[in-house]
Short mmCIF file of C-alpha atoms in Angstrom, two decimals:
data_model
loop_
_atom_site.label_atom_id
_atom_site.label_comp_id
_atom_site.label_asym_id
_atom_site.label_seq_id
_atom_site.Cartn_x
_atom_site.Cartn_y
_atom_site.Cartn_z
CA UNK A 1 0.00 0.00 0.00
CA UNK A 2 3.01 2.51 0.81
CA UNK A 3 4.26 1.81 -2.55
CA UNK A 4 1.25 1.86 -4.53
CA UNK A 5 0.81 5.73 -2.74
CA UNK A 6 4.56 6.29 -3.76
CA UNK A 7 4.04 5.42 -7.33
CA UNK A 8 0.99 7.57 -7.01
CA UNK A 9 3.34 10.47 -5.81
CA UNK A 10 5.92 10.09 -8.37
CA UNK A 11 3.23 10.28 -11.23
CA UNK A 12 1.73 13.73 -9.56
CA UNK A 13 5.36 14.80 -10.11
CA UNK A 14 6.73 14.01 -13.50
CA UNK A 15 4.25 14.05 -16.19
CA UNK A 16 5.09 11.86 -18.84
CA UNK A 17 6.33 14.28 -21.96
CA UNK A 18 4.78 13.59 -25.04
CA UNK A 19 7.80 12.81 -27.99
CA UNK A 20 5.96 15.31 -30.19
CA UNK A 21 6.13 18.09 -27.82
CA UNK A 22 8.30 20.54 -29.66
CA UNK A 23 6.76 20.05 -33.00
CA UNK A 24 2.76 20.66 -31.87
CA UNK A 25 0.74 22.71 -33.45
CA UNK A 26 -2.40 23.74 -31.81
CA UNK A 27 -5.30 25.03 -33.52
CA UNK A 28 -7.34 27.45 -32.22
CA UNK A 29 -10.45 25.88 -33.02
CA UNK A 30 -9.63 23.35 -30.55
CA UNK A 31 -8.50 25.44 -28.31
CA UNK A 32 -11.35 27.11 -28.46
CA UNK A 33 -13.24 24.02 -27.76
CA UNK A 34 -11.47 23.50 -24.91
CA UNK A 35 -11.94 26.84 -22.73
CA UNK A 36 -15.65 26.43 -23.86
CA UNK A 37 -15.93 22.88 -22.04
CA UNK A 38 -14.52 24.18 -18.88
CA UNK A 39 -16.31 26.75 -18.47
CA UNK A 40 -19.48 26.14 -18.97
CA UNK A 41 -18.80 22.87 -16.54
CA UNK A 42 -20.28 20.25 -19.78
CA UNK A 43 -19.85 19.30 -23.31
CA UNK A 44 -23.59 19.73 -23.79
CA UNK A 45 -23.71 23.36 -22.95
CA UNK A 46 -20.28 24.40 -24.29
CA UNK A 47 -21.97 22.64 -27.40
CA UNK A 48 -24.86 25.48 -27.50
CA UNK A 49 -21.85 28.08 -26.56
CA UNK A 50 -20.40 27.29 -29.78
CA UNK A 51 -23.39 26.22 -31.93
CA UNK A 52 -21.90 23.18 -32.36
CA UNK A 53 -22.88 19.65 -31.38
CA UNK A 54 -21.73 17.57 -28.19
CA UNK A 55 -20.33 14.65 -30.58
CA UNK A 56 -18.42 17.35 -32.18
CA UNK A 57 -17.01 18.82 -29.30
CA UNK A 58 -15.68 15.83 -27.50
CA UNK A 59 -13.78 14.77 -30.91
CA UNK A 60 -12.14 18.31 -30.99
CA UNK A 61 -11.15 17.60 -27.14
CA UNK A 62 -9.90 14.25 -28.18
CA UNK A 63 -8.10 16.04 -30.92
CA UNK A 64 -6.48 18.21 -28.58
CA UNK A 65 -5.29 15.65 -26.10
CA UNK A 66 -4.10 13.41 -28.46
CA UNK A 67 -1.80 17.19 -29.66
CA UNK A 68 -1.09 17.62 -26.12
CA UNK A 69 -0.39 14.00 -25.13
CA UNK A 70 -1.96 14.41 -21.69
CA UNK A 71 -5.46 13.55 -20.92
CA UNK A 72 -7.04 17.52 -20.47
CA UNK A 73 -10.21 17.12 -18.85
CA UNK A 74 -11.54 14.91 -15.44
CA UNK A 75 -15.02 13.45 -16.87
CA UNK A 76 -17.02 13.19 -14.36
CA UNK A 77 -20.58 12.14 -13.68
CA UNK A 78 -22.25 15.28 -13.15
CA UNK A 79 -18.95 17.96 -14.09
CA UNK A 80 -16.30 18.06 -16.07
CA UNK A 81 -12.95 19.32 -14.84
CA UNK A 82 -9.26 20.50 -16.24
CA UNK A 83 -6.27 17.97 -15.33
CA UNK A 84 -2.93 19.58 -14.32
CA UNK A 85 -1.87 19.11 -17.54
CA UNK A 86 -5.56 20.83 -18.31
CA UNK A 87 -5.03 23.94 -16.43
CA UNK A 88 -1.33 24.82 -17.79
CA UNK A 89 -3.09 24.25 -21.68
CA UNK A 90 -6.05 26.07 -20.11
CA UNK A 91 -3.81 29.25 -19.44
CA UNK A 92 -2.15 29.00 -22.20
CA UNK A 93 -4.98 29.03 -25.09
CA UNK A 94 -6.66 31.90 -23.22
CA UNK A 95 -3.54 33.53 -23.80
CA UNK A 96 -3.12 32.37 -27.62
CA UNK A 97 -7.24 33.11 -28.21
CA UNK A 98 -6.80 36.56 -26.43
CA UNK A 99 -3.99 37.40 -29.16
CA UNK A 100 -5.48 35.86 -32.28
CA UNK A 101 -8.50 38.27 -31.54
CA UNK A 102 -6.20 41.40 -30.62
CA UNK A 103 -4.67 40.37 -34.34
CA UNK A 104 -7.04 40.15 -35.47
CA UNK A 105 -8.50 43.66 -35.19
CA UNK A 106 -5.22 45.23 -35.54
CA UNK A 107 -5.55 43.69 -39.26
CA UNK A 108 -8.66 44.49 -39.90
CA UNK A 109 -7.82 48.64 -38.78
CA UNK A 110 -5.20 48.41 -40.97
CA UNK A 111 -6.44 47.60 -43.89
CA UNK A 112 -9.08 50.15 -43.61
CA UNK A 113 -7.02 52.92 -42.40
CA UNK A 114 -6.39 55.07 -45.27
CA UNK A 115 -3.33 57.48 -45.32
CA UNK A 116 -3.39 60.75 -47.34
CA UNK A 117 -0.83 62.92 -47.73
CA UNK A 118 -1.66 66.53 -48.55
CA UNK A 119 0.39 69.28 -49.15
CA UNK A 120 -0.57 72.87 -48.78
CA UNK A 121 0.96 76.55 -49.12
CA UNK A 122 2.33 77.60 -45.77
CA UNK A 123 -0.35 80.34 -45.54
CA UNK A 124 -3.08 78.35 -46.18
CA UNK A 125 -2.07 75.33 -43.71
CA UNK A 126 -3.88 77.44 -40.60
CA UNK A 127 -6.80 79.14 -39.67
CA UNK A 128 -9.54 77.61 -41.64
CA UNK A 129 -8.56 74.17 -43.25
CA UNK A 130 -8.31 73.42 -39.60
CA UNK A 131 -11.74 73.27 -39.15
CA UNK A 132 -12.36 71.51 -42.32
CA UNK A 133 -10.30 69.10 -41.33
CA UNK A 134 -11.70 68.16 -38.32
CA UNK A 135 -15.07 68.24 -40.19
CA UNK A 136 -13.94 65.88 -42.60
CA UNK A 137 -12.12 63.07 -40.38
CA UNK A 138 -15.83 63.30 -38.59
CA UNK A 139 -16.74 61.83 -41.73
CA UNK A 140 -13.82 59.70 -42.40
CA UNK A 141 -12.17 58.36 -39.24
CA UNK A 142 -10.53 56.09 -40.85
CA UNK A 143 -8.62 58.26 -42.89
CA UNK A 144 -4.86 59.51 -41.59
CA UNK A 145 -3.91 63.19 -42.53
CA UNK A 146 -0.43 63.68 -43.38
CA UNK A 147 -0.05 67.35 -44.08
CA UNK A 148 2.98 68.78 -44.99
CA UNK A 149 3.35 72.80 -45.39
CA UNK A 150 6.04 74.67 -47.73
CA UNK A 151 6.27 76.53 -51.13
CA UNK A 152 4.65 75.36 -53.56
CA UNK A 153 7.45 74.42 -55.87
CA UNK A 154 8.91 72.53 -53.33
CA UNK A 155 5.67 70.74 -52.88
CA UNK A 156 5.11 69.90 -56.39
CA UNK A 157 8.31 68.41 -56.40
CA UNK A 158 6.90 66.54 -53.44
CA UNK A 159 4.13 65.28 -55.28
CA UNK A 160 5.41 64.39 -58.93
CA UNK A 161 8.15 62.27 -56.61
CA UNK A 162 5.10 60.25 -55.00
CA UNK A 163 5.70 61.34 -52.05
CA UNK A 164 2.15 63.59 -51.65
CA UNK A 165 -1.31 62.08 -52.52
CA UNK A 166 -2.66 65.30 -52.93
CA UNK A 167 -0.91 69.22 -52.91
CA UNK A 168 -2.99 72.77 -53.03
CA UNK A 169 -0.16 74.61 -54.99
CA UNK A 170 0.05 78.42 -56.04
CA UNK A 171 1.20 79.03 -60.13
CA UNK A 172 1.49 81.47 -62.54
CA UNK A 173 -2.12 81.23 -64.68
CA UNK A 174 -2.27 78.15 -66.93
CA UNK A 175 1.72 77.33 -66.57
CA UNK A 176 -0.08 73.14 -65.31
CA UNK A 177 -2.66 71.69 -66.39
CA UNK A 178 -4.71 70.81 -62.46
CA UNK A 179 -7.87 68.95 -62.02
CA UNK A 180 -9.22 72.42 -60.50
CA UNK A 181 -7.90 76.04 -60.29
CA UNK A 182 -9.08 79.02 -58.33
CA UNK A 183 -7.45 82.35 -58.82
CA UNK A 184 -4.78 83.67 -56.15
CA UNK A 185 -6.42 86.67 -54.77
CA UNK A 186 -3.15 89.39 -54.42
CA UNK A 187 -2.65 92.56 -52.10
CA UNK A 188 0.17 94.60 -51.50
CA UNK A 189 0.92 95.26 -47.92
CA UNK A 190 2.17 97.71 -45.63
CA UNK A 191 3.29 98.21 -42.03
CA UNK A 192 0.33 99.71 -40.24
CA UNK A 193 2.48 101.71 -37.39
CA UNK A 194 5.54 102.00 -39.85
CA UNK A 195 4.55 102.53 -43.45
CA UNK A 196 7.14 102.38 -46.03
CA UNK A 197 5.39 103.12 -49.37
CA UNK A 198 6.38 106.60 -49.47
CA UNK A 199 10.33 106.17 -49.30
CA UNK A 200 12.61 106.35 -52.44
CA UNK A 201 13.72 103.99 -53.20
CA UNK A 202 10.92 101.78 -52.19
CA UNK A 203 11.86 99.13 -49.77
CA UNK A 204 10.72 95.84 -50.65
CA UNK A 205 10.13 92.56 -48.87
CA UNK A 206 10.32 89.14 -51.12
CA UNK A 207 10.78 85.81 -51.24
CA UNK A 208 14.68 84.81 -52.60
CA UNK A 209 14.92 84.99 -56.58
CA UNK A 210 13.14 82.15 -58.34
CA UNK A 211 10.57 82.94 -55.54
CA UNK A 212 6.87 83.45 -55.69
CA UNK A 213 5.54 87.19 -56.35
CA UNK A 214 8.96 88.38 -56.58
CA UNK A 215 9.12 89.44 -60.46
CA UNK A 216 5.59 90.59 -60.21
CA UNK A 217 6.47 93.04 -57.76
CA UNK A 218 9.82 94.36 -59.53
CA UNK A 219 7.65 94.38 -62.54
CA UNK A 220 4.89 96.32 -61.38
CA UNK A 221 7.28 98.74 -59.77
CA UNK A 222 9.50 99.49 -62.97
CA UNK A 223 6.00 100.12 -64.81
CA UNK A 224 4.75 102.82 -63.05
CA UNK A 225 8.75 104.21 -62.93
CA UNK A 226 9.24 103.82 -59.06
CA UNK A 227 12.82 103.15 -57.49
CA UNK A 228 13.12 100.43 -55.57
CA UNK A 229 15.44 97.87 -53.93
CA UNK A 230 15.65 94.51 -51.82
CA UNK A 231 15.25 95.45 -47.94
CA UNK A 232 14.43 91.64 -46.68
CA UNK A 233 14.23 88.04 -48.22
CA UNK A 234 13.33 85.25 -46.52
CA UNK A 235 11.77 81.96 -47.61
CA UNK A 236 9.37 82.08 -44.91
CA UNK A 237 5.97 83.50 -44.68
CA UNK A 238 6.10 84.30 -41.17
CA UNK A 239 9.32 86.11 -42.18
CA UNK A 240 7.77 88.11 -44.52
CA UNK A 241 4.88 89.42 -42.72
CA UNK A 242 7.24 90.15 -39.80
CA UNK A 243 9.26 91.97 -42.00
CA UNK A 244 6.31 94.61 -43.44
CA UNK A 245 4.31 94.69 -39.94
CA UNK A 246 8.01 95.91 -38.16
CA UNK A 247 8.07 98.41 -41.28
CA UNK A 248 11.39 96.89 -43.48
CA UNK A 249 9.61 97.85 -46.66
CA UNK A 250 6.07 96.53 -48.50
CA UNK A 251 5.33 93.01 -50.04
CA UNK A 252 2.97 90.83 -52.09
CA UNK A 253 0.78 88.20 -50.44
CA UNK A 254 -2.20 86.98 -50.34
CA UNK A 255 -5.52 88.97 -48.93
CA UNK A 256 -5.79 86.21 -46.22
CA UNK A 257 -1.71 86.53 -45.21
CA UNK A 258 -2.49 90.10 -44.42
CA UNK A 259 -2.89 91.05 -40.16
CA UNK A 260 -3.60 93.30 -38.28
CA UNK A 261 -0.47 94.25 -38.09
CA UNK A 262 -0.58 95.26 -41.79
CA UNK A 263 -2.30 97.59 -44.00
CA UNK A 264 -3.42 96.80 -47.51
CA UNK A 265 -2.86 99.16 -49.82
CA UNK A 266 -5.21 100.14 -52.19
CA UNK A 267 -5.65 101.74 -55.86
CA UNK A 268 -5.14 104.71 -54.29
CA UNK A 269 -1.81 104.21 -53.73
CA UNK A 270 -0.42 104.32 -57.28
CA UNK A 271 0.20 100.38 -57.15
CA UNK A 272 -1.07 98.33 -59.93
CA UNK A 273 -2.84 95.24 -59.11
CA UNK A 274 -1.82 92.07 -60.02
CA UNK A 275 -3.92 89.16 -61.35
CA UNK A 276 -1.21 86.50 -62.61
CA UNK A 277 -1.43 83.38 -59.77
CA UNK A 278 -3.80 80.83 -59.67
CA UNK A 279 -4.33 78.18 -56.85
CA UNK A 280 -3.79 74.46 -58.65
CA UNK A 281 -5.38 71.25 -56.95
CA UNK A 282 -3.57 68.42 -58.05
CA UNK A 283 -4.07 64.57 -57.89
CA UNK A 284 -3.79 61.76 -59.82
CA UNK A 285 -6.68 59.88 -61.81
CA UNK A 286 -5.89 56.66 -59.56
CA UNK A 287 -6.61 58.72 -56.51
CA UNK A 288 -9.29 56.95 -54.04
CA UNK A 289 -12.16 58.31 -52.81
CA UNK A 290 -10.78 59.92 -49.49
CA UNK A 291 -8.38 62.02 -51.31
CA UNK A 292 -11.37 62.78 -54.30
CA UNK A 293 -13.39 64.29 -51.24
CA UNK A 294 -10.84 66.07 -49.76
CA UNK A 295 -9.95 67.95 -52.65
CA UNK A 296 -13.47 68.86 -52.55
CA UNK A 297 -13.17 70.45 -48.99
CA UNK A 298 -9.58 72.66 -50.62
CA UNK A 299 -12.54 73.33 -53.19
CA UNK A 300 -15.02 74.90 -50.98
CA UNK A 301 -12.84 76.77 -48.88
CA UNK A 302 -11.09 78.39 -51.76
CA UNK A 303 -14.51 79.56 -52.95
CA UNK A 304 -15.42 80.86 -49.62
CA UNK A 305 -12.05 83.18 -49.64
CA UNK A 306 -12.64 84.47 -52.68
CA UNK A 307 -15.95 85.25 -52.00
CA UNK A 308 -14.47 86.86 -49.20
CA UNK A 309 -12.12 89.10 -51.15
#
């Protein structure tokens, strides 16, 4: 009797290690199967768990131990339980069930997540295309914005390299063929505490040569036969409506770069105005239907600003 209990011992110990051990591989349907019979307690109910049938159930657990070489469950008259080897599978197909599923949607959001990339004038990267924005991932939340700002050579370049889905690009009238154009609504500008359109030579504040507006405005000047000369350059918006508001000379922008800090200067003021920009939305005929609509939204709110103007 001592030995039979030591035997008994021994066997609670070591279990025996199944010779296929390392090359197992357990499907999650069984699995499945598995954590279902334990617990709800019974094949029969685990059976209506997975709208299965009992039969089929106890051949998937059968499966399974035959996989695991270790009898999994404790049949018993009115319950069935897990085995030791039973609880350590137990743990470990929660585990493996938990992760197909977290996979599982991580696929699934990926492949409907939709990246565009959209590239847009530095002055018109603020302010209202916010709002839009947020207006249209309402509608798309699926969709990723990627917005890069910059001048719009650079971000031409961008996008006839692939690297933008979609750009809102400023050009001189019919120089590229876009799906849409808008024109660029132009004022000149002045400091509003420290005008500078009087001086002689006129100071000027530009983009670098090769920029936008630049020729326009030395153009324009030479036309109506006033002096002028380079006061600031800088390749930066911001720079350039520093420049004017701290009264370094007068520029060429847009009606919506213009602040407070500025004052636009009218006919009055001898300057001619100047017509020769457009605003170019370009994408490609393979574009999908996120990047379609959102070119609709540059669309509207181009309309709206020159409504504005």
């Amino acid at each position: 009797m001592i030995k039979a209990n030591h035997h008994i011992k021994k066997l609670n110990i070591r279990m025996p290690i199944s010779p296929k051990s390392n090359n197992v591989l357990f499907e999650l349907d069984l699995l499945k199967a598995m954590v279902a019979v334990v617990e709800c307690g019974s094949f029969t109910t685990a059976a209506t768990r997975l709208h299965s049938t009992q039969s089929t159930v106890s051949q998937k657990i059968r499966r399974l131990e035959d996989l695991a070489g270790h009898t999994l469950l404790d049949r018993g008259n009115r319950d069935v339980r897990p085995t030791e080897a039973g609880h350590v599978l137990l743990r470990y197909a929660r585990q493996m069930l938990a992760a197909n599923e977290q996979l599982a949607e991580a696929l699934s959001g990926a492949m409907v997540a939709i990246t565009v990339r959209l590239g847009l004038p530095e002055d018109f990267a603020t302010g209202p295309i916010t709002k839009a924005f947020s207006s249209f991932s309402q509608h798309y939340p699926h969709v990723k914005l990627e917005v890069t700002s910059g001048l719009s050579r650079d971000l031409y370049h961008g996008y006839e390299q692939g690297e933008l889905d979609l750009v809102l690009v400023k050009q001189r009238r019919h120089s590229r063929a876009a799906v849409t154009c808008r024109p660029e609504k132009l004022v000149w500008i002045d400091s509003a505490r420290h005008p500078c359109l009087k001086q002689d030579p006129i100071p000027l504040v530009t983009f670098p040569q090769r920029g936008l507006y630049r020729d326009e405005m030395i153009q324009a000047l030479e036309t109506i036969g006033r002096r002028w000369r380079i006061s600031f350059t800088s390749s930066s918006l911001a720079g350039i409506q520093e420049a004017v508001a701290n009264g370094m000379g007068i520029s060429l922008l847009p009606r919506r770069a213009a602040s407070k800090n500025h004052q636009i200067l009218t006919r009055r003021s001898g300057l001619p105005e100047i017509d020769a920009y457009e605003m170019g939305i370009f994408y490609r005929s393979s574009a999908n239907q996120a990047i379609r609509e959102l070119a609709d939204v540059l669309v509207q709110l181009l309309d709206r600003s020159e409504a504005k103007s």
